[in-house]
């Protein structure tokens, strides 16, 4: 009886141990999130150094950032454009990223044609991921500016025309930002896929060999289906990360503190828009409205991916098969 | 060896050669921007504008001196911004790994009513990005008079769901409950058991996570930009932002030398820790 009581009290330590995490989370993340929702339906901005707190205004802020019945100011009605910018830049990075990481992972896990330098390759493809994104964006800007060394090199090699300027071309700027993101992240994805591929039971490939399957068949019939859970994970984290993309586009377009992604706003992302509303125009209500929209889009995208690509039931089946195969 | 076998091995050799060539190109692609960076840091602005060179120049000292001179007007220098970044990053990293391990331990070892709920909650918030609550966070910090201090960048590190997740995964594989039980029988208090028995056991996981948390905080630009307004408080990524702005862009030598100084410490540290890091990437995120 006494012993039982002691045990009960001991388990209360569980609450004590997890308390700091939950306290800090509630105070520093959940409460600010609720506050953001609150500000998004309030008129709340600074003008001429005076705070205007107009109280509850319904969905006015949302209407303004979405351009419904707006007054046509520079801050209005651009949400759709910034969503589009973000989407295009993300896709331009994700598609090549997926192709290259699948390739790298398949090559580095292939036992038949084992590459001796595999360890060094892994280290070097991952390298860009660890370097400060702000520094990388600034470096690429310096290299690819109008008179930058890479632009000059590409001109001399006649890959781009004499008067081409990455910074004044929408496709050029977006393409470069996508490239930087691709370059920084395909190593990370490769490592994730490598660990996934190493988890696939070798005997499945041996059985396929006996049945006379070739390399391509093995990749598409065994590797890809079994990688599905990891691919879904990569897709969701990349999409959510992509929606928040800030450092690289913001610093690639570093023109003072205006947060305008040149040329013509074509590389402004949604978090840059939040920053612009926040620090340039100091309209916290609208900045909060954009944040809320971003939150909703994040949730919708996660759900869509989970249900269409993820299909968790299927993933479980794959897992079971894997476990079955192991013995 | 018959003809067929010979052909087979020749095909494998060709396959390997092709793969090696592609991989070497990808590796060069990783290194090239940094090579260019280091070389250009040693060249004068005029030389840089003339194009790419693989031969270093002799303007390294001049560029560095110019950077210092120009920074004087800004109320912040490169080195000061690095110190600032350390002031934020070191405590944030320590708090993050300590409390994440503590949280994971609390859920792993004890049986309490809300245990399942607590774990489900942590899993649910795993992917909620912090940027989304930024506006509310700023307002809240402003009202607490904590803007232009480092506290808002340090304290939230205590609640890092992905680090907790990682720690719990690792704990499940290394920590046996009988060990905890043995410590208790020896009369150790719960906190003492955690600090003297569990923490040392978790060392490999803590080291790996510490590297990743450090890098994430060191590289962070969004939150410091939001919270810090005073120039003298700027962190390194914020200084880099100034470096790329119009006032510096007239002299490329300065931009490159500043970037080189910002990047090289991490670059060098990476090669010392690369084995750790490369194996750590895959341990952290994936859950099947």
Coordinates of C-alpha atoms in Angstrom, one line a residue:
Chain A
X1 CA 0.0 0.0 0.0
X2 CA 2.7 2.4 1.0
X3 CA 4.8 1.4 -2.0
X4 CA 1.9 2.0 -4.3
X5 CA 1.5 5.5 -2.9
X6 CA 5.2 6.2 -3.5
X7 CA 4.9 5.2 -7.1
X8 CA 1.9 7.4 -7.7
X9 CA 3.8 10.4 -6.4
X10 CA 6.8 9.5 -8.4
X11 CA 4.8 9.6 -11.6
X12 CA 3.8 13.1 -10.8
X13 CA 7.4 14.0 -11.7
X14 CA 6.3 13.4 -15.3
X15 CA 4.3 16.7 -15.1
X16 CA 7.2 18.5 -13.5
X17 CA 9.6 17.4 -16.3
X18 CA 7.3 18.3 -19.2
X19 CA 6.1 21.6 -17.5
X20 CA 8.9 23.9 -18.9
X21 CA 8.2 22.8 -22.5
X22 CA 4.5 23.3 -22.3
X23 CA 4.7 26.6 -20.3
X24 CA 7.1 28.1 -22.8
X25 CA 5.1 26.7 -25.7
X26 CA 1.9 28.2 -24.5
X27 CA 3.4 31.6 -23.6
X28 CA 5.7 32.1 -26.5
X29 CA 4.1 30.3 -29.4
X30 CA 0.4 29.4 -28.8
X31 CA -0.5 32.8 -27.2
X32 CA 1.2 34.8 -30.0
X33 CA -0.6 32.6 -32.5
X34 CA -4.0 33.5 -30.9
X35 CA -2.9 37.1 -30.8
X36 CA -2.1 37.0 -34.5
X37 CA -5.6 35.8 -35.2
X38 CA -7.0 38.5 -33.0
X39 CA -5.0 41.3 -34.8
X40 CA -6.1 40.0 -38.2
X41 CA -9.7 41.0 -37.5
X42 CA -8.8 44.4 -35.9
X43 CA -7.8 47.7 -37.3
X44 CA -4.4 48.1 -35.9
X45 CA -1.6 50.2 -37.5
X46 CA 0.9 53.0 -37.0
X47 CA 0.7 56.1 -39.0
X48 CA 2.8 59.2 -38.5
X49 CA 4.1 57.5 -35.3
X50 CA 0.6 57.2 -33.9
X51 CA -1.0 54.0 -33.1
X52 CA -4.5 53.6 -34.6
X53 CA -6.4 51.0 -32.8
X54 CA -9.8 50.9 -34.4
X55 CA -11.0 47.7 -32.8
X56 CA -12.9 44.9 -34.5
X57 CA -13.4 45.4 -38.2
X58 CA -14.4 41.9 -39.3
X59 CA -12.7 40.7 -42.4
X60 CA -11.6 44.1 -43.7
X61 CA -7.9 43.2 -43.5
X62 CA -8.4 40.0 -45.4
X63 CA -10.4 41.8 -48.1
X64 CA -7.7 44.4 -48.5
X65 CA -4.8 41.9 -48.8
X66 CA -6.8 39.8 -51.2
X67 CA -7.8 42.9 -53.2
X68 CA -11.5 42.6 -52.7
X69 CA -12.9 46.2 -52.8
X70 CA -9.5 47.6 -52.2
X71 CA -8.4 51.2 -52.7
X72 CA -5.7 50.0 -55.1
X73 CA -2.7 51.1 -52.9
X74 CA 0.7 49.5 -53.4
X75 CA 0.0 47.3 -50.3
X76 CA -3.3 45.9 -51.6
X77 CA -4.4 43.0 -53.7
X78 CA -1.0 41.5 -54.2
X79 CA -1.5 38.4 -52.1
X80 CA -2.4 36.2 -55.0
X81 CA 0.7 37.4 -56.9
X82 CA 2.9 36.6 -53.9
X83 CA 1.3 33.2 -53.5
X84 CA 2.0 32.5 -57.2
X85 CA 5.6 33.8 -56.9
X86 CA 6.2 31.5 -53.9
X87 CA 4.6 28.5 -55.7
X88 CA 6.6 29.0 -58.9
X89 CA 9.9 29.4 -57.0
X90 CA 9.2 26.4 -54.9
X91 CA 8.3 24.1 -57.8
X92 CA 11.4 25.3 -59.7
X93 CA 13.4 24.0 -56.8
X94 CA 11.5 20.9 -55.8
X95 CA 11.2 19.1 -59.1
X96 CA 15.0 19.1 -59.9
X97 CA 15.6 18.5 -56.2
X98 CA 13.5 15.3 -56.2
X99 CA 15.1 14.0 -59.4
X100 CA 18.7 14.6 -58.3
X101 CA 18.2 13.3 -54.8
X102 CA 16.6 10.1 -56.1
X103 CA 19.5 9.7 -58.5
X104 CA 22.2 10.4 -55.9
X105 CA 20.5 8.2 -53.3
X106 CA 20.1 5.3 -55.8
X107 CA 23.7 5.5 -56.9
X108 CA 25.2 5.8 -53.4
X109 CA 23.2 2.8 -52.2
X110 CA 23.8 0.5 -55.2
X111 CA 25.9 -2.4 -54.0
X112 CA 26.8 -3.8 -57.4
X113 CA 28.5 -0.7 -58.7
X114 CA 29.7 0.6 -55.3
X115 CA 31.3 4.1 -55.5
X116 CA 34.5 4.2 -53.3
X117 CA 34.2 7.9 -52.7
X118 CA 30.5 7.6 -51.5
X119 CA 31.3 9.1 -48.1
X120 CA 33.0 12.2 -49.5
X121 CA 30.2 12.7 -52.0
X122 CA 27.6 12.7 -49.2
X123 CA 29.6 15.2 -47.2
X124 CA 30.0 17.5 -50.2
X125 CA 26.4 17.4 -51.5
X126 CA 25.2 18.2 -48.0
X127 CA 27.6 21.1 -47.5
X128 CA 25.6 24.0 -48.8
X129 CA 22.7 23.2 -46.4
X130 CA 24.7 24.1 -43.3
X131 CA 25.9 27.5 -44.5
X132 CA 23.9 30.6 -43.5
X133 CA 21.2 31.2 -46.2
X134 CA 21.6 35.0 -45.8
X135 CA 25.3 34.7 -46.8
X136 CA 24.6 32.4 -49.7
X137 CA 21.9 34.7 -51.1
X138 CA 24.2 37.7 -50.9
X139 CA 27.0 35.7 -52.4
X140 CA 24.8 34.6 -55.4
X141 CA 23.6 38.1 -55.8
X142 CA 27.2 39.4 -56.0
X143 CA 28.1 36.6 -58.5
X144 CA 25.1 37.0 -60.8
X145 CA 24.6 40.8 -60.7
X146 CA 24.8 42.7 -63.9
X147 CA 28.6 43.0 -63.8
X148 CA 29.1 39.9 -61.6
X149 CA 31.7 37.3 -62.4
X150 CA 29.3 34.5 -63.2
X151 CA 27.2 36.7 -65.5
X152 CA 30.3 37.8 -67.3
X153 CA 31.4 34.2 -67.6
X154 CA 28.1 33.0 -69.0
X155 CA 28.1 35.9 -71.4
X156 CA 31.6 35.1 -72.7
X157 CA 30.5 31.4 -73.1
X158 CA 27.5 32.7 -75.1
X159 CA 25.1 30.8 -72.8
X160 CA 23.2 34.0 -72.2
X161 CA 22.9 36.9 -74.6
X162 CA 25.1 40.0 -74.3
X163 CA 22.5 42.2 -72.7
X164 CA 20.9 39.6 -70.4
X165 CA 20.6 40.6 -66.8
X166 CA 19.4 38.1 -64.2
X167 CA 18.2 40.9 -61.9
X168 CA 15.9 42.6 -64.4
X169 CA 14.4 39.4 -65.8
X170 CA 11.6 37.7 -63.8
X171 CA 12.4 34.3 -65.1
X172 CA 16.1 34.9 -64.4
X173 CA 15.6 36.0 -60.9
X174 CA 13.1 33.3 -60.0
X175 CA 15.2 30.7 -61.7
X176 CA 18.3 31.7 -59.7
X177 CA 16.4 31.7 -56.4
X178 CA 15.0 28.3 -57.3
X179 CA 18.5 27.1 -58.1
X180 CA 19.9 28.4 -54.8
X181 CA 17.1 26.5 -52.9
X182 CA 17.7 23.4 -55.0
X183 CA 21.5 23.6 -54.4
X184 CA 21.0 24.0 -50.7
X185 CA 18.5 21.3 -50.2
X186 CA 19.0 18.4 -52.6
X187 CA 21.9 17.1 -50.4
X188 CA 19.6 17.0 -47.4
X189 CA 16.9 15.1 -49.3
X190 CA 19.5 12.7 -50.7
X191 CA 20.6 11.8 -47.2
X192 CA 17.0 11.2 -46.2
X193 CA 16.3 9.0 -49.2
X194 CA 19.6 7.1 -48.7
X195 CA 18.5 6.1 -45.2
X196 CA 15.2 5.1 -46.6
X197 CA 16.7 3.0 -49.3
X198 CA 19.1 1.3 -46.9
X199 CA 16.0 0.3 -44.9
X200 CA 14.6 -1.7 -47.8
X201 CA 15.2 -5.4 -47.4
X202 CA 18.0 -6.7 -49.6
X203 CA 16.2 -10.0 -50.1
X204 CA 13.5 -8.2 -52.2
X205 CA 16.2 -7.2 -54.7
X206 CA 17.7 -10.6 -54.7
X207 CA 14.3 -12.1 -55.4
X208 CA 13.9 -9.6 -58.2
X209 CA 17.3 -10.6 -59.6
X210 CA 16.3 -14.2 -59.7
X211 CA 13.1 -13.3 -61.6
X212 CA 15.3 -11.4 -64.1
X213 CA 14.4 -7.9 -63.3
X214 CA 16.6 -5.1 -64.6
X215 CA 17.8 -2.0 -62.7
X216 CA 15.0 0.2 -63.9
X217 CA 12.3 -2.3 -63.0
X218 CA 13.8 -2.8 -59.5
X219 CA 13.8 1.0 -59.0
X220 CA 10.3 1.6 -60.1
X221 CA 8.7 -1.6 -58.7
X222 CA 10.5 -2.0 -55.4
X223 CA 12.4 1.2 -54.4
X224 CA 9.9 3.9 -55.2
X225 CA 6.8 2.2 -53.7
X226 CA 8.7 1.3 -50.5
X227 CA 10.1 4.9 -50.3
X228 CA 6.6 6.4 -50.4
X229 CA 6.3 7.3 -46.7
X230 CA 9.7 9.1 -46.8
X231 CA 8.8 10.8 -50.1
X232 CA 5.6 12.1 -48.6
X233 CA 7.5 13.4 -45.6
X234 CA 10.0 15.1 -47.9
X235 CA 7.2 16.6 -49.9
X236 CA 5.2 18.0 -46.9
X237 CA 8.2 19.4 -45.1
X238 CA 9.5 21.0 -48.3
X239 CA 6.1 22.5 -49.2
X240 CA 5.6 23.9 -45.7
X241 CA 9.2 25.2 -45.6
X242 CA 8.7 26.6 -49.1
X243 CA 5.6 28.6 -48.0
X244 CA 7.8 30.2 -45.3
X245 CA 10.6 30.9 -47.7
X246 CA 12.2 34.2 -46.6
X247 CA 16.0 34.5 -46.2
X248 CA 17.0 33.7 -49.8
X249 CA 14.5 35.8 -51.7
X250 CA 14.7 38.7 -49.2
X251 CA 18.5 38.9 -49.4
X252 CA 18.7 38.1 -53.0
X253 CA 16.7 41.3 -53.6
X254 CA 18.4 43.3 -51.0
X255 CA 17.3 46.8 -51.8
X256 CA 17.3 48.6 -48.5
X257 CA 14.4 47.7 -46.3
X258 CA 11.6 47.8 -48.7
X259 CA 11.1 44.0 -49.1
X260 CA 10.2 44.3 -52.7
X261 CA 11.4 41.3 -54.8
X262 CA 12.6 42.6 -58.0
X263 CA 11.9 42.9 -60.9
X264 CA 8.4 44.3 -60.6
X265 CA 7.6 42.4 -57.4
X266 CA 7.9 39.1 -59.3
X267 CA 10.0 37.4 -56.6
X268 CA 8.3 38.8 -53.5
X269 CA 7.2 35.8 -51.3
X270 CA 4.5 35.7 -48.7
X271 CA 6.8 36.1 -45.7
X272 CA 8.4 39.0 -47.4
X273 CA 5.0 40.5 -47.8
X274 CA 4.3 40.0 -44.1
X275 CA 7.7 41.7 -43.3
X276 CA 6.8 44.6 -45.6
X277 CA 3.4 45.2 -44.0
X278 CA 5.1 44.8 -40.6
X279 CA 8.2 47.0 -40.9
X280 CA 7.6 49.3 -43.9
X281 CA 3.9 50.2 -43.6
X282 CA 3.6 49.1 -39.9
X283 CA 0.1 47.8 -40.6
X284 CA -0.1 45.0 -38.0
X285 CA -3.7 44.1 -38.7
X286 CA -3.0 43.3 -42.4
X287 CA 0.3 41.6 -41.6
X288 CA -1.6 39.4 -39.2
X289 CA -4.3 38.7 -41.9
X290 CA -1.6 37.5 -44.3
X291 CA -0.2 35.3 -41.6
X292 CA -3.6 33.7 -40.9
X293 CA -4.0 33.1 -44.7
X294 CA -0.6 31.5 -44.7
X295 CA -1.6 29.3 -41.8
X296 CA -4.7 28.2 -43.5
X297 CA -2.9 27.4 -46.8
X298 CA -0.3 25.5 -44.8
X299 CA -2.9 23.3 -43.2
X300 CA -4.8 22.7 -46.5
X301 CA -1.6 21.7 -48.3
X302 CA -0.6 19.3 -45.6
X303 CA -4.0 17.7 -45.6
X304 CA -4.1 17.4 -49.4
X305 CA -0.7 15.8 -49.5
X306 CA -1.4 13.4 -46.7
X307 CA -4.6 12.2 -48.3
X308 CA -3.6 12.1 -52.0
X309 CA 0.0 11.1 -52.0
X310 CA 0.3 9.8 -48.4
X311 CA -2.7 7.5 -48.2
X312 CA -1.6 6.4 -44.8
X313 CA -3.4 3.1 -45.0
X314 CA -1.2 2.2 -47.9
X315 CA 1.9 3.3 -46.1
X316 CA 1.1 1.0 -43.2
X317 CA 0.7 -1.9 -45.6
X318 CA 4.1 -1.2 -47.1
X319 CA 5.5 -1.1 -43.6
X320 CA 3.9 -4.4 -42.8
X321 CA 5.2 -5.9 -46.0
X322 CA 8.7 -4.7 -45.1
X323 CA 8.5 -6.3 -41.6
X324 CA 7.1 -9.4 -43.2
X325 CA 10.0 -9.5 -45.6
X326 CA 12.6 -9.1 -42.9
X327 CA 12.0 -12.5 -41.5
Chain B
X1 CA 37.1 -15.6 -67.2
X2 CA 34.9 -16.1 -70.2
X3 CA 33.7 -13.5 -72.6
X4 CA 30.3 -12.9 -71.0
X5 CA 31.9 -12.2 -67.6
X6 CA 34.4 -9.9 -69.1
X7 CA 31.6 -7.9 -70.7
X8 CA 29.7 -7.8 -67.5
X9 CA 32.6 -6.3 -65.6
X10 CA 33.4 -3.9 -68.3
X11 CA 29.8 -2.7 -68.2
X12 CA 30.0 -2.2 -64.4
X13 CA 33.2 -0.3 -64.8
X14 CA 31.6 2.0 -67.4
X15 CA 28.6 2.5 -65.1
X16 CA 30.9 3.4 -62.2
X17 CA 32.9 5.8 -64.3
X18 CA 29.8 7.6 -65.5
X19 CA 28.3 7.9 -62.0
X20 CA 31.6 9.1 -60.6
X21 CA 31.9 11.8 -63.2
X22 CA 28.4 13.1 -62.4
X23 CA 29.0 13.0 -58.7
X24 CA 32.3 14.9 -59.0
X25 CA 30.5 17.6 -61.0
X26 CA 27.9 17.8 -58.3
X27 CA 30.6 18.1 -55.6
X28 CA 32.4 20.8 -57.6
X29 CA 29.1 22.6 -57.8
X30 CA 29.0 22.6 -54.0
X31 CA 32.5 23.9 -53.7
X32 CA 32.7 26.3 -56.6
X33 CA 30.8 29.3 -55.1
X34 CA 33.0 29.1 -52.0
X35 CA 36.2 28.9 -54.0
X36 CA 35.1 32.0 -55.9
X37 CA 34.3 33.7 -52.7
X38 CA 37.7 33.1 -51.1
X39 CA 39.6 34.1 -54.2
X40 CA 37.5 37.3 -54.7
X41 CA 38.0 38.2 -51.1
X42 CA 41.6 38.7 -51.9
X43 CA 41.1 40.8 -55.0
X44 CA 40.3 44.5 -55.4
X45 CA 36.9 45.6 -56.6
X46 CA 38.2 46.5 -60.1
X47 CA 39.8 43.1 -60.5
X48 CA 36.6 41.4 -59.4
X49 CA 34.6 43.3 -62.0
X50 CA 36.9 42.2 -64.7
X51 CA 35.8 38.5 -64.3
X52 CA 36.6 35.2 -62.8
X53 CA 40.2 34.3 -61.8
X54 CA 41.6 31.3 -60.1
X55 CA 44.6 33.2 -58.9
X56 CA 44.3 35.0 -55.6
X57 CA 45.0 38.7 -55.6
X58 CA 46.8 40.8 -53.0
X59 CA 44.0 43.0 -51.6
X60 CA 42.8 40.9 -48.7
X61 CA 44.2 43.2 -46.0
X62 CA 42.9 46.3 -47.8
X63 CA 39.5 44.8 -48.3
X64 CA 39.3 43.9 -44.6
X65 CA 40.4 47.3 -43.6
X66 CA 37.9 49.0 -45.9
X67 CA 35.2 46.8 -44.3
X68 CA 36.2 47.9 -40.8
X69 CA 36.3 51.6 -41.9
X70 CA 32.8 51.4 -43.5
X71 CA 31.3 49.5 -40.6
X72 CA 32.3 52.3 -38.2
X73 CA 29.4 54.5 -39.5
X74 CA 27.0 51.6 -38.8
X75 CA 27.4 51.3 -35.1
X76 CA 28.2 47.6 -35.6
X77 CA 31.2 45.6 -36.9
X78 CA 31.4 42.1 -38.3
X79 CA 33.1 40.7 -35.2
X80 CA 30.6 42.4 -32.9
X81 CA 27.8 40.8 -34.8
X82 CA 29.4 37.4 -34.5
X83 CA 29.7 37.9 -30.7
X84 CA 26.0 38.9 -30.7
X85 CA 25.1 35.8 -32.6
X86 CA 27.1 33.7 -30.1
X87 CA 25.3 35.4 -27.2
X88 CA 22.0 34.3 -28.7
X89 CA 22.9 31.0 -30.1
X90 CA 24.9 29.4 -27.2
X91 CA 22.3 29.7 -24.5
X92 CA 19.5 28.9 -26.9
X93 CA 21.2 25.7 -27.9
X94 CA 22.0 24.7 -24.4
X95 CA 18.4 25.4 -23.2
X96 CA 17.0 23.6 -26.2
X97 CA 18.9 20.3 -25.8
X98 CA 18.5 20.2 -22.0
X99 CA 14.8 20.9 -21.9
X100 CA 14.1 18.7 -24.9
X101 CA 15.8 15.8 -23.3
X102 CA 14.0 16.5 -20.0
X103 CA 10.6 16.6 -21.8
X104 CA 11.3 13.4 -23.7
X105 CA 12.4 11.8 -20.5
X106 CA 9.3 12.9 -18.6
X107 CA 7.1 11.3 -21.3
X108 CA 9.2 8.2 -21.8
X109 CA 9.7 7.2 -18.1
X110 CA 6.7 8.3 -16.2
X111 CA 3.1 7.1 -16.4
X112 CA 0.7 10.0 -15.8
X113 CA -2.8 10.8 -16.9
X114 CA -2.0 13.3 -19.6
X115 CA 1.0 11.4 -21.0
X116 CA -0.7 10.3 -24.2
X117 CA -2.3 13.7 -24.7
X118 CA 1.1 15.5 -24.1
X119 CA 2.8 13.3 -26.7
X120 CA 0.0 13.7 -29.2
X121 CA 0.2 17.5 -28.7
X122 CA 3.9 17.6 -29.4
X123 CA 3.4 15.5 -32.6
X124 CA 0.6 17.8 -33.7
X125 CA 2.7 21.0 -33.4
X126 CA 5.8 19.4 -35.0
X127 CA 5.2 21.1 -38.3
X128 CA 3.6 24.4 -37.3
X129 CA 6.0 27.1 -38.6
X130 CA 7.0 29.9 -36.2
X131 CA 6.7 32.6 -38.8
X132 CA 3.0 32.4 -38.8
X133 CA 2.6 33.7 -35.2
X134 CA 5.4 36.3 -35.7
X135 CA 3.1 39.4 -35.7
X136 CA 1.4 38.4 -32.4
X137 CA 4.8 37.4 -31.0
X138 CA 6.2 40.9 -31.8
X139 CA 3.3 42.7 -30.3
X140 CA 3.4 40.6 -27.2
X141 CA 7.2 41.1 -26.7
X142 CA 6.7 44.8 -27.4
X143 CA 4.2 45.0 -24.5
X144 CA 6.5 43.1 -22.2
X145 CA 9.3 45.6 -23.2
X146 CA 11.4 42.7 -24.5
X147 CA 12.0 44.0 -28.1
X148 CA 15.6 45.0 -28.6
X149 CA 16.7 42.4 -26.1
X150 CA 17.9 38.8 -26.8
X151 CA 15.4 37.1 -24.5
X152 CA 12.7 36.6 -27.2
X153 CA 15.3 34.8 -29.3
X154 CA 16.6 32.6 -26.5
X155 CA 13.7 31.6 -24.2
X156 CA 11.4 30.0 -26.9
X157 CA 14.2 27.5 -27.7
X158 CA 13.0 25.6 -24.6
X159 CA 10.0 24.4 -26.5
X160 CA 11.3 22.7 -29.7
X161 CA 9.0 19.9 -30.6
X162 CA 11.3 18.4 -33.3
X163 CA 14.2 18.1 -30.8
X164 CA 11.9 16.5 -28.3
X165 CA 10.8 14.0 -30.9
X166 CA 14.4 13.1 -31.8
X167 CA 15.4 12.7 -28.2
X168 CA 12.4 10.4 -27.5
X169 CA 13.3 8.3 -30.5
X170 CA 16.8 7.9 -29.3
X171 CA 15.8 7.3 -25.7
X172 CA 13.6 4.4 -26.7
X173 CA 16.6 2.6 -28.2
X174 CA 19.2 3.3 -25.5
X175 CA 17.5 3.9 -22.2
X176 CA 16.4 0.8 -20.2
X177 CA 14.0 1.4 -17.4
X178 CA 15.8 -1.0 -15.2
X179 CA 18.8 1.4 -15.1
X180 CA 16.5 4.2 -13.9
X181 CA 15.0 1.7 -11.4
X182 CA 18.5 0.8 -10.1
X183 CA 19.4 4.5 -9.6
X184 CA 16.2 4.9 -7.6
X185 CA 17.0 2.0 -5.4
X186 CA 20.3 3.5 -4.7
X187 CA 18.4 6.5 -3.4
X188 CA 18.9 9.0 -6.1
X189 CA 16.2 11.6 -6.5
X190 CA 14.4 11.9 -9.8
X191 CA 16.3 15.0 -10.9
X192 CA 19.6 13.5 -9.8
X193 CA 18.8 10.4 -11.8
X194 CA 18.1 12.5 -14.8
X195 CA 21.2 14.7 -14.5
X196 CA 23.8 12.1 -13.6
X197 CA 22.6 8.9 -15.3
X198 CA 20.3 9.8 -18.2
X199 CA 22.1 12.9 -19.6
X200 CA 25.5 11.1 -20.0
X201 CA 23.7 8.2 -21.7
X202 CA 22.1 10.6 -24.1
X203 CA 25.4 12.3 -25.0
X204 CA 25.6 11.2 -28.6
X205 CA 22.1 12.3 -29.3
X206 CA 22.6 15.6 -27.5
X207 CA 25.8 16.3 -29.4
X208 CA 24.1 15.7 -32.8
X209 CA 21.1 17.8 -31.9
X210 CA 23.2 20.5 -30.4
X211 CA 25.0 20.9 -33.8
X212 CA 21.7 21.2 -35.7
X213 CA 20.1 23.5 -33.2
X214 CA 23.2 25.7 -33.1
X215 CA 23.3 26.0 -36.9
X216 CA 19.6 26.7 -37.1
X217 CA 19.8 29.5 -34.6
X218 CA 23.1 30.9 -36.0
X219 CA 21.6 31.1 -39.4
X220 CA 18.2 32.6 -38.4
X221 CA 17.4 35.9 -40.0
X222 CA 13.6 36.3 -39.7
X223 CA 13.1 36.4 -36.0
X224 CA 16.1 38.7 -35.2
X225 CA 15.0 41.1 -37.9
X226 CA 11.6 41.2 -36.3
X227 CA 12.8 41.7 -32.7
X228 CA 16.0 43.7 -33.0
X229 CA 16.0 47.3 -34.2
X230 CA 19.1 48.8 -32.6
X231 CA 22.1 48.4 -34.9
X232 CA 24.5 47.4 -32.1
X233 CA 22.4 44.4 -31.3
X234 CA 22.5 43.0 -34.9
X235 CA 23.3 39.3 -35.4
X236 CA 25.6 38.0 -38.1
X237 CA 22.9 37.2 -40.7
X238 CA 21.6 40.8 -40.1
X239 CA 25.0 42.2 -40.6
X240 CA 25.3 40.2 -43.8
X241 CA 22.1 41.8 -44.9
X242 CA 23.7 45.2 -44.4
X243 CA 26.7 44.0 -46.3
X244 CA 24.5 43.2 -49.4
X245 CA 22.7 46.5 -49.3
X246 CA 23.5 49.5 -51.6
X247 CA 25.9 51.3 -49.3
X248 CA 28.4 48.4 -49.6
X249 CA 27.7 47.3 -53.1
X250 CA 29.9 49.9 -54.6
X251 CA 33.0 48.0 -53.4
X252 CA 32.8 44.3 -54.2
X253 CA 36.1 43.6 -52.4
X254 CA 34.3 44.5 -49.1
X255 CA 31.3 42.4 -49.9
X256 CA 33.4 39.3 -50.6
X257 CA 35.7 39.7 -47.7
X258 CA 32.8 40.1 -45.3
X259 CA 31.0 37.1 -46.7
X260 CA 34.1 35.0 -46.5
X261 CA 34.5 36.0 -42.8
X262 CA 30.9 35.1 -42.2
X263 CA 31.0 31.8 -44.0
X264 CA 34.4 30.3 -43.3
X265 CA 34.1 29.5 -39.6
X266 CA 31.0 27.3 -40.4
X267 CA 32.7 25.9 -43.5
X268 CA 35.7 24.7 -41.5
X269 CA 33.7 23.5 -38.5
X270 CA 31.6 21.4 -41.0
X271 CA 34.5 19.4 -42.2
X272 CA 35.5 18.6 -38.7
X273 CA 32.0 17.5 -37.7
X274 CA 30.8 16.2 -41.1
X275 CA 30.7 12.5 -40.1
X276 CA 28.5 13.5 -37.1
X277 CA 26.3 15.8 -39.2
X278 CA 25.8 13.5 -42.2
X279 CA 24.7 10.6 -40.0
X280 CA 22.6 13.0 -37.8
X281 CA 20.5 14.3 -40.7
X282 CA 18.7 11.0 -41.2
X283 CA 18.2 10.3 -37.5
X284 CA 16.3 13.5 -36.9
X285 CA 13.4 13.9 -39.2
X286 CA 12.1 10.7 -40.7
X287 CA 9.4 8.8 -39.0
X288 CA 7.8 6.1 -41.0

